[in-house]
Short mmCIF file of N, CA and C in Angstrom, two decimals:
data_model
loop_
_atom_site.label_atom_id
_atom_site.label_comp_id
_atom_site.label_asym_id
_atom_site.label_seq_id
_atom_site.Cartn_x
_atom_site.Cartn_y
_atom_site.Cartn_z
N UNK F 244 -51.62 46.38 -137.51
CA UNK F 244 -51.35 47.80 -137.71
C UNK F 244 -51.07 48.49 -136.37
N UNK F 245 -51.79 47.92 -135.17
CA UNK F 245 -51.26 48.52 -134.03
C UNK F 245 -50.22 48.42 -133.48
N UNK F 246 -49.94 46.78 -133.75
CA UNK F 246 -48.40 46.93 -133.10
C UNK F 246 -47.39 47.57 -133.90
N UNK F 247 -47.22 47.33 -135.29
CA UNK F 247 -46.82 48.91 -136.01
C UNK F 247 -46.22 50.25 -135.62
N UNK F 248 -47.72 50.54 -135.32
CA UNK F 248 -47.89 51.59 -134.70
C UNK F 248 -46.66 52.04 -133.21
N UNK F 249 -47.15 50.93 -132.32
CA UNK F 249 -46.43 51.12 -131.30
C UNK F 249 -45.28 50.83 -131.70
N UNK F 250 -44.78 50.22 -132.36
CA UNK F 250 -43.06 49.86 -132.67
C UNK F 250 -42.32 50.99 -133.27
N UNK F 251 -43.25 52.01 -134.38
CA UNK F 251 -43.03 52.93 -134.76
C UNK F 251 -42.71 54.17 -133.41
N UNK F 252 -43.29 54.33 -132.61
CA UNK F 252 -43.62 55.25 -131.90
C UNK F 252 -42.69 54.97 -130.81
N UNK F 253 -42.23 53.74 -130.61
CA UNK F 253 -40.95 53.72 -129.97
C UNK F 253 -39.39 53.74 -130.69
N UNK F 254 -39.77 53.55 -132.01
CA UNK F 254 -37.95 53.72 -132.64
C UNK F 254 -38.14 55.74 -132.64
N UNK F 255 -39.14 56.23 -132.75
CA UNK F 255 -39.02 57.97 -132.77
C UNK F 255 -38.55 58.41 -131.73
N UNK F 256 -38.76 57.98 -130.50
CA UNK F 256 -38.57 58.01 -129.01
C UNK F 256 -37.25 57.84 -128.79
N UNK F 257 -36.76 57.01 -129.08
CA UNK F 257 -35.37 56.56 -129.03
C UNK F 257 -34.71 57.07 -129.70
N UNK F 258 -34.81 57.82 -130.88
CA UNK F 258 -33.73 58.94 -131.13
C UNK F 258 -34.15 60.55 -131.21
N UNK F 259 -34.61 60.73 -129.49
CA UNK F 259 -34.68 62.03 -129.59
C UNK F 259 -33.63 62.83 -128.71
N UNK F 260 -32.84 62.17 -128.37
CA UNK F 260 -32.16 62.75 -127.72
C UNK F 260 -31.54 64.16 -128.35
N UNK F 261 -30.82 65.40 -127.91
CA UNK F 261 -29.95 66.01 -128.42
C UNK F 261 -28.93 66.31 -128.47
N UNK F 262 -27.47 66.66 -129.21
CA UNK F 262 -26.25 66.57 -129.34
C UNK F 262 -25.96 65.25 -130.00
N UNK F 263 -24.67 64.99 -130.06
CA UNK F 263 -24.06 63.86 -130.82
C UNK F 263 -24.45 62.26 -130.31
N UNK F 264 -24.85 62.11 -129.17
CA UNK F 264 -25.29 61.16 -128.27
C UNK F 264 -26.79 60.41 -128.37
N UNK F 265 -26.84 59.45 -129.04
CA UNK F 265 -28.36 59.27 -129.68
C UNK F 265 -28.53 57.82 -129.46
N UNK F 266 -29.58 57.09 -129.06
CA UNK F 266 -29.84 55.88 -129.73
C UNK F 266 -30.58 55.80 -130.57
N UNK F 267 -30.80 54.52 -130.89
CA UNK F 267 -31.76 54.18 -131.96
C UNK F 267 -32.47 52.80 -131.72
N UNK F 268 -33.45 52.41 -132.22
CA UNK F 268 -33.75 51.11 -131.85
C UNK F 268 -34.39 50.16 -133.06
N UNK F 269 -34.09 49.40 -133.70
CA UNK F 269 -34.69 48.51 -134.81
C UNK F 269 -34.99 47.50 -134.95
N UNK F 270 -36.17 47.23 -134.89
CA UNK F 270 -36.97 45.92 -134.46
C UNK F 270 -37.12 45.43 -135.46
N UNK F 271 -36.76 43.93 -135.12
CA UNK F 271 -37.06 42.87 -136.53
C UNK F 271 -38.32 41.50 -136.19
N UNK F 272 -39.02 40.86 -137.06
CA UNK F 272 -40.07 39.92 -136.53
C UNK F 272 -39.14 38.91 -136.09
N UNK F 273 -39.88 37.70 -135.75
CA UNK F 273 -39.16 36.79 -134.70
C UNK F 273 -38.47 35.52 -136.06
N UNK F 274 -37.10 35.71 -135.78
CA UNK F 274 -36.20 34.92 -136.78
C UNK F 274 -36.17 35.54 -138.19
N UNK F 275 -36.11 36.88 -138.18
CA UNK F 275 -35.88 37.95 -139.31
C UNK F 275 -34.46 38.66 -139.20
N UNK F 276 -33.96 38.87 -140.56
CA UNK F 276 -33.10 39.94 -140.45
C UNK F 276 -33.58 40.75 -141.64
N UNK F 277 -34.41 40.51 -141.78
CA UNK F 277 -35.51 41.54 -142.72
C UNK F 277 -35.46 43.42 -142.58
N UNK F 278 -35.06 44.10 -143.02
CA UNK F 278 -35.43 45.46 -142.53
C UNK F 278 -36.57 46.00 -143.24
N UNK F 279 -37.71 45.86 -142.84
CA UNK F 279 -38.74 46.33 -143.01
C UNK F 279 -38.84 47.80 -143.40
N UNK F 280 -39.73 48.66 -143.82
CA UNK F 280 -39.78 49.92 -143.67
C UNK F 280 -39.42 50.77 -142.71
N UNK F 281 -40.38 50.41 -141.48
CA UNK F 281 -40.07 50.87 -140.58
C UNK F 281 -38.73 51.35 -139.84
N UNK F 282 -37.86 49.97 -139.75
CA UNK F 282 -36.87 49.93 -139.40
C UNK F 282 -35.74 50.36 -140.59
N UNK F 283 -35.79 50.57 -141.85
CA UNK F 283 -35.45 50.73 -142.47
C UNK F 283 -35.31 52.82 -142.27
N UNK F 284 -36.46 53.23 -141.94
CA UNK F 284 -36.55 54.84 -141.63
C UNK F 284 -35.76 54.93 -140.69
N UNK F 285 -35.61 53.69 -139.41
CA UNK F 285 -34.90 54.30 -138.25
C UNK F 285 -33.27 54.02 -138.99
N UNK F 286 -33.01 53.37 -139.58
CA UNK F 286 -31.51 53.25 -139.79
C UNK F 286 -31.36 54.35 -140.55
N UNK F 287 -31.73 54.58 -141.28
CA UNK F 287 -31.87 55.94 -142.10
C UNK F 287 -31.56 56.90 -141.73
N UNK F 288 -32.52 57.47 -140.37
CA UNK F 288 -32.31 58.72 -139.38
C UNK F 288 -31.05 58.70 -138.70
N UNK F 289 -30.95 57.51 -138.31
CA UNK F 289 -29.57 57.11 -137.74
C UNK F 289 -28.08 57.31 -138.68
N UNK F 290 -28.73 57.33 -139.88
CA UNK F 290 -27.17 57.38 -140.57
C UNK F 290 -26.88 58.85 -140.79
N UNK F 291 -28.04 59.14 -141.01
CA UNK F 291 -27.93 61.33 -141.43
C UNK F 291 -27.53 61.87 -140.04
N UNK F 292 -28.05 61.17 -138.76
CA UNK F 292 -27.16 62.11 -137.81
C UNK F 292 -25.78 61.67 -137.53
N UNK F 293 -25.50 60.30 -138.00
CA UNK F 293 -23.73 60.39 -137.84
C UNK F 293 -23.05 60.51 -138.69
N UNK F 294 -23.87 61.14 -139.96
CA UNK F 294 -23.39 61.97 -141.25
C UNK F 294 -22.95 63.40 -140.45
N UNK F 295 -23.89 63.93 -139.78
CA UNK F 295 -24.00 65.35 -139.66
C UNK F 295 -23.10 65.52 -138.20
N UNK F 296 -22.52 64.18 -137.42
CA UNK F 296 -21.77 64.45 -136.34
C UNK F 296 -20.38 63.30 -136.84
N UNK F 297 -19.86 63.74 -138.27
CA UNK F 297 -18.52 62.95 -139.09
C UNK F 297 -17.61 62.62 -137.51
N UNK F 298 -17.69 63.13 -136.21
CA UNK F 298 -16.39 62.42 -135.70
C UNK F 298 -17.19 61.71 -134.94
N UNK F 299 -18.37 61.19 -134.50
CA UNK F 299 -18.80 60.43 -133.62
C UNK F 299 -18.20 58.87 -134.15
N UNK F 300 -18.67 58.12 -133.05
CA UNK F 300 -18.55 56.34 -133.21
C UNK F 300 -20.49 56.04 -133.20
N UNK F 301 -20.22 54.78 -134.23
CA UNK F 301 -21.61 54.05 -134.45
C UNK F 301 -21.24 53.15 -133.75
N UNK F 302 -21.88 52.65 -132.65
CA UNK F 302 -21.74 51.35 -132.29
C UNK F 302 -23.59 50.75 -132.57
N UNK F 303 -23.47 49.43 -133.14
CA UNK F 303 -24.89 48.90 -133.76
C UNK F 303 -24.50 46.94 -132.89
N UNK F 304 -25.33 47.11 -131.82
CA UNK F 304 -25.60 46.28 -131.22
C UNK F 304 -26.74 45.53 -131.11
N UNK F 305 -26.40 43.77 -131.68
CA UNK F 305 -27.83 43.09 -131.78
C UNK F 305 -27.98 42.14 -131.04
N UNK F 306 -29.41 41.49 -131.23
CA UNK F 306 -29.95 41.07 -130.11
C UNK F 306 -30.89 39.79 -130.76
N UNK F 307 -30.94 38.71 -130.11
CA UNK F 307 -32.05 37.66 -130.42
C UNK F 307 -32.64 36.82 -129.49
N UNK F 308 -33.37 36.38 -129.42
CA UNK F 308 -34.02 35.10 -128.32
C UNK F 308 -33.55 34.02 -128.30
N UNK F 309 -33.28 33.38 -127.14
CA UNK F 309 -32.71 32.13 -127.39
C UNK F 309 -33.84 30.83 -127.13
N UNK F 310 -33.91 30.60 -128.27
CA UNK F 310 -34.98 29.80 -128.32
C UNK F 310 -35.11 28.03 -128.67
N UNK F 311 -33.83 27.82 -128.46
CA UNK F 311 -33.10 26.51 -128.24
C UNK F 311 -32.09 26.23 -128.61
N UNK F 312 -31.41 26.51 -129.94
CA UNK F 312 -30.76 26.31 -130.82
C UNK F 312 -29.86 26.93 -130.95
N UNK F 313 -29.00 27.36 -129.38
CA UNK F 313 -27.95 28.57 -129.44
C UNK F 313 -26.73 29.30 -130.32
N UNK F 314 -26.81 28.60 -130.76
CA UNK F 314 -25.87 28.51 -132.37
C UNK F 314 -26.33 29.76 -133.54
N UNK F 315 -27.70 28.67 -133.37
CA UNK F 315 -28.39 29.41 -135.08
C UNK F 315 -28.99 31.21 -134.22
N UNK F 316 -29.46 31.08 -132.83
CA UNK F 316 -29.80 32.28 -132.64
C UNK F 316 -28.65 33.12 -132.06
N UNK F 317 -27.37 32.76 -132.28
CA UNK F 317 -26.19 33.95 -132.01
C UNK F 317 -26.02 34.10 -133.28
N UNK F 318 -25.80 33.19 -134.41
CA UNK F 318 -25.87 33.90 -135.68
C UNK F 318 -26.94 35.21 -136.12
N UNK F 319 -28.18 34.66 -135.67
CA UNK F 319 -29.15 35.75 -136.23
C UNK F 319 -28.48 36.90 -135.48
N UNK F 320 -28.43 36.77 -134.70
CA UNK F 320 -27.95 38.34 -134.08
C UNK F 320 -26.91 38.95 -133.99
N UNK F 321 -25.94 38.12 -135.00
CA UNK F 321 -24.79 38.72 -135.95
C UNK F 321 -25.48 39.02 -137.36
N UNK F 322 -26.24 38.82 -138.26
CA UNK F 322 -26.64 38.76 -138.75
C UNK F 322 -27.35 39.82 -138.87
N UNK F 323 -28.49 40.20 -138.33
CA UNK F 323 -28.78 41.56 -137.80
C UNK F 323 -27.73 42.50 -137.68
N UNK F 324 -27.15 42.58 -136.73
CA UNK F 324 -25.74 43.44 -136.94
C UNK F 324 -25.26 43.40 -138.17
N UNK F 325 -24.33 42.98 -138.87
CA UNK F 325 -24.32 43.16 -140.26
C UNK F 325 -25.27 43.50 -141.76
N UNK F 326 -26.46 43.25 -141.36
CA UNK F 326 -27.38 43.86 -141.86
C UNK F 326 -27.67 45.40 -141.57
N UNK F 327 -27.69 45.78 -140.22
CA UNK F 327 -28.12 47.05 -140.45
C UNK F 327 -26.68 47.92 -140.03
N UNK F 328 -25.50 47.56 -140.06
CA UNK F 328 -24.18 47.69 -140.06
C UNK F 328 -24.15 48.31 -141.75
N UNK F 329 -24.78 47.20 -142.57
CA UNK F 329 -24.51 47.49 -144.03
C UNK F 329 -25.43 48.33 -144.45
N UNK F 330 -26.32 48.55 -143.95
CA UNK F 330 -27.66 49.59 -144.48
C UNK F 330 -26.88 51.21 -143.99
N UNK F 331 -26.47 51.20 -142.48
CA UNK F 331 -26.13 52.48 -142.48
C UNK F 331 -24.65 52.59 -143.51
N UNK F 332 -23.54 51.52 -143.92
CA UNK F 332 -22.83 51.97 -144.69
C UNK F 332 -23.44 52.64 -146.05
N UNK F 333 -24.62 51.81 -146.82
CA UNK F 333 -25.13 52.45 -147.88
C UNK F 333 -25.98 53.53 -147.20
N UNK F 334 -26.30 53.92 -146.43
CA UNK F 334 -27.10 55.23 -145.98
C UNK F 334 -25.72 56.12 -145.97
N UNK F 335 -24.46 56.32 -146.08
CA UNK F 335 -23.50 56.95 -145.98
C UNK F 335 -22.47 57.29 -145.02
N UNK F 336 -22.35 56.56 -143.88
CA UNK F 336 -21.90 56.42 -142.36
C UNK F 336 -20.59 55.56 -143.16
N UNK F 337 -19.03 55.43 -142.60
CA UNK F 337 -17.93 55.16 -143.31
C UNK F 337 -17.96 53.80 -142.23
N UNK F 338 -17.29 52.93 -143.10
CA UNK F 338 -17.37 51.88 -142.44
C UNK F 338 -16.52 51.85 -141.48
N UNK F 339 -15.32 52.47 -141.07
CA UNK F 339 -14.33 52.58 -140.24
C UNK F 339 -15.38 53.53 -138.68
N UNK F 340 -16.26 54.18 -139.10
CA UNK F 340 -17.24 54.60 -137.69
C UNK F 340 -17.54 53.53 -136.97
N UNK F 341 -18.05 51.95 -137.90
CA UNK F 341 -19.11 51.48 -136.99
C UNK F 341 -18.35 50.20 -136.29
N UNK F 342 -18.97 50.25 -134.83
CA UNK F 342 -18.58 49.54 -134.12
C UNK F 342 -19.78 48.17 -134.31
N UNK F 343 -19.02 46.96 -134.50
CA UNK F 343 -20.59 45.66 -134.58
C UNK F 343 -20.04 45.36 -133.10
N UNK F 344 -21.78 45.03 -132.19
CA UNK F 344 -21.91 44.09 -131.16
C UNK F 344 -22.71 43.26 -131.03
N UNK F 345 -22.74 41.99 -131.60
CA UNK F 345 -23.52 41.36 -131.62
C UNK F 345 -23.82 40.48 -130.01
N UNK F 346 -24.73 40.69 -129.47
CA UNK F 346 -24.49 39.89 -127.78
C UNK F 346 -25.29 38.15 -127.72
N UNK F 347 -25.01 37.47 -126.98
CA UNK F 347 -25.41 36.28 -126.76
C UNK F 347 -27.16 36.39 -126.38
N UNK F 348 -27.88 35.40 -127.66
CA UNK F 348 -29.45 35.50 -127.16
C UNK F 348 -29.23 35.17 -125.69
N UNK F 349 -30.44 35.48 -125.68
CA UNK F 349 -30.76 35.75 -124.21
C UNK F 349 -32.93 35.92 -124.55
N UNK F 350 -33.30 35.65 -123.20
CA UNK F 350 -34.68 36.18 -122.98
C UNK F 350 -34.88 36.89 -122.00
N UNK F 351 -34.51 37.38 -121.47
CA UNK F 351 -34.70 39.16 -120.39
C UNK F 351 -35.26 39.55 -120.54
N UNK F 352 -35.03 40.33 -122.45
CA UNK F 352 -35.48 41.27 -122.43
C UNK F 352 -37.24 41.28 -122.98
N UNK F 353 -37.69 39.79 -122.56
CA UNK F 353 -38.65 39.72 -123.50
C UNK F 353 -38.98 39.57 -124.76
N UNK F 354 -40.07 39.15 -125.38
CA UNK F 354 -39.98 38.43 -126.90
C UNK F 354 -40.04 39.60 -127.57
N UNK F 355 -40.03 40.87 -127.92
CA UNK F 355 -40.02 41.71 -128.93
C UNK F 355 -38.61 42.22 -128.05
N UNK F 356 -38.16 42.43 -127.25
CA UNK F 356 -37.15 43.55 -126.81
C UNK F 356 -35.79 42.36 -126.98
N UNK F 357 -35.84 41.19 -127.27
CA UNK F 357 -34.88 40.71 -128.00
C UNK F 357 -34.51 40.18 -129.26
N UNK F 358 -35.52 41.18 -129.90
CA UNK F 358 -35.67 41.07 -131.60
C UNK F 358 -35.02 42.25 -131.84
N UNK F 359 -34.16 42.51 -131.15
CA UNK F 359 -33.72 44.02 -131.94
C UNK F 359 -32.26 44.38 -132.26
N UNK F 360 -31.60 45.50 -132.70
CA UNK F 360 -30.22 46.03 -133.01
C UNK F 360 -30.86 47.35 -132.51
N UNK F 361 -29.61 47.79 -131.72
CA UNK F 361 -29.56 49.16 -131.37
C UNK F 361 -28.55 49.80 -132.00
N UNK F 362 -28.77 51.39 -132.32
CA UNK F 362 -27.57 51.88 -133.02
C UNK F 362 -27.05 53.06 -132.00
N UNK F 363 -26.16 53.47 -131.23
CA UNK F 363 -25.66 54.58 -130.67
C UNK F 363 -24.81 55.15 -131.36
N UNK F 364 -25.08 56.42 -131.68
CA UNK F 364 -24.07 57.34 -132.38
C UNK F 364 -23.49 58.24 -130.64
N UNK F 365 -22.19 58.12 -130.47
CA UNK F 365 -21.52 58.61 -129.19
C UNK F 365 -20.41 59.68 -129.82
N UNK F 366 -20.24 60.81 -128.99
CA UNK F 366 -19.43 61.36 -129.03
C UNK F 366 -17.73 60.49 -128.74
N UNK F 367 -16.51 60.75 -129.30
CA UNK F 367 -15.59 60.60 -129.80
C UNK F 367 -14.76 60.67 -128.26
#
């Protein structure tokens, strides 16, 4: 429940910016493309503000660990991308907005900070 907690308390953080210019951040468990609740609220929030800014670009960029098997973990993180690519289309965002980036696992960013998809809604 704590880490929860903290995972929660960082996808709120990440879209506070103001004006059309926002990120977002959506964390998935390790070898998930699951959207949980949680992450499920942040795509959510994410789709009503590039509802409410119709000329921005979505770009939804994902991310995985590379954890031997470089293949199966660049899929997951296409996979991810198209998952929450398709959640903000059914949240109401037009599919012609969103930009997919799916990037090469990697471990940089650490074992939770490369479990994720980011969503930027950018001005035009």
């Amino acid at each position: 429940m704590r880490r929860l907690s903290l995972v929660l308390g960082l996808c709120l953080l990440a879209g506070c910016a103001d004006g059309p210019s926002r990120k977002y951040v959506v964390f998935f468990t390790r070898d998930s493309t699951a959207l949980e609740d949680p992450a499920l609220w942040v795509v959510q929030h994410a789709a009503e503000q590039a509802v409410h800014y119709p000329q921005s670009m979505v770009t939804v960029e994902g991310y995985a660990s590379a954890h031997g098997d470089l293949s199966a973990d660049a899929l997951l993180a296409i996979d991810r991308v198209k998952k929450v690519s398709g959640q903000l289309v059914a949240d109401g965002v037009k599919v012609d907005r969103i930009r997919q980036k799916p990037r090469a696992p990697s471990n940089e960013d650490g074992a939770v900070g490369s479990r994720r998809v980011e969503i930027e809604i950018a001005a035009p």
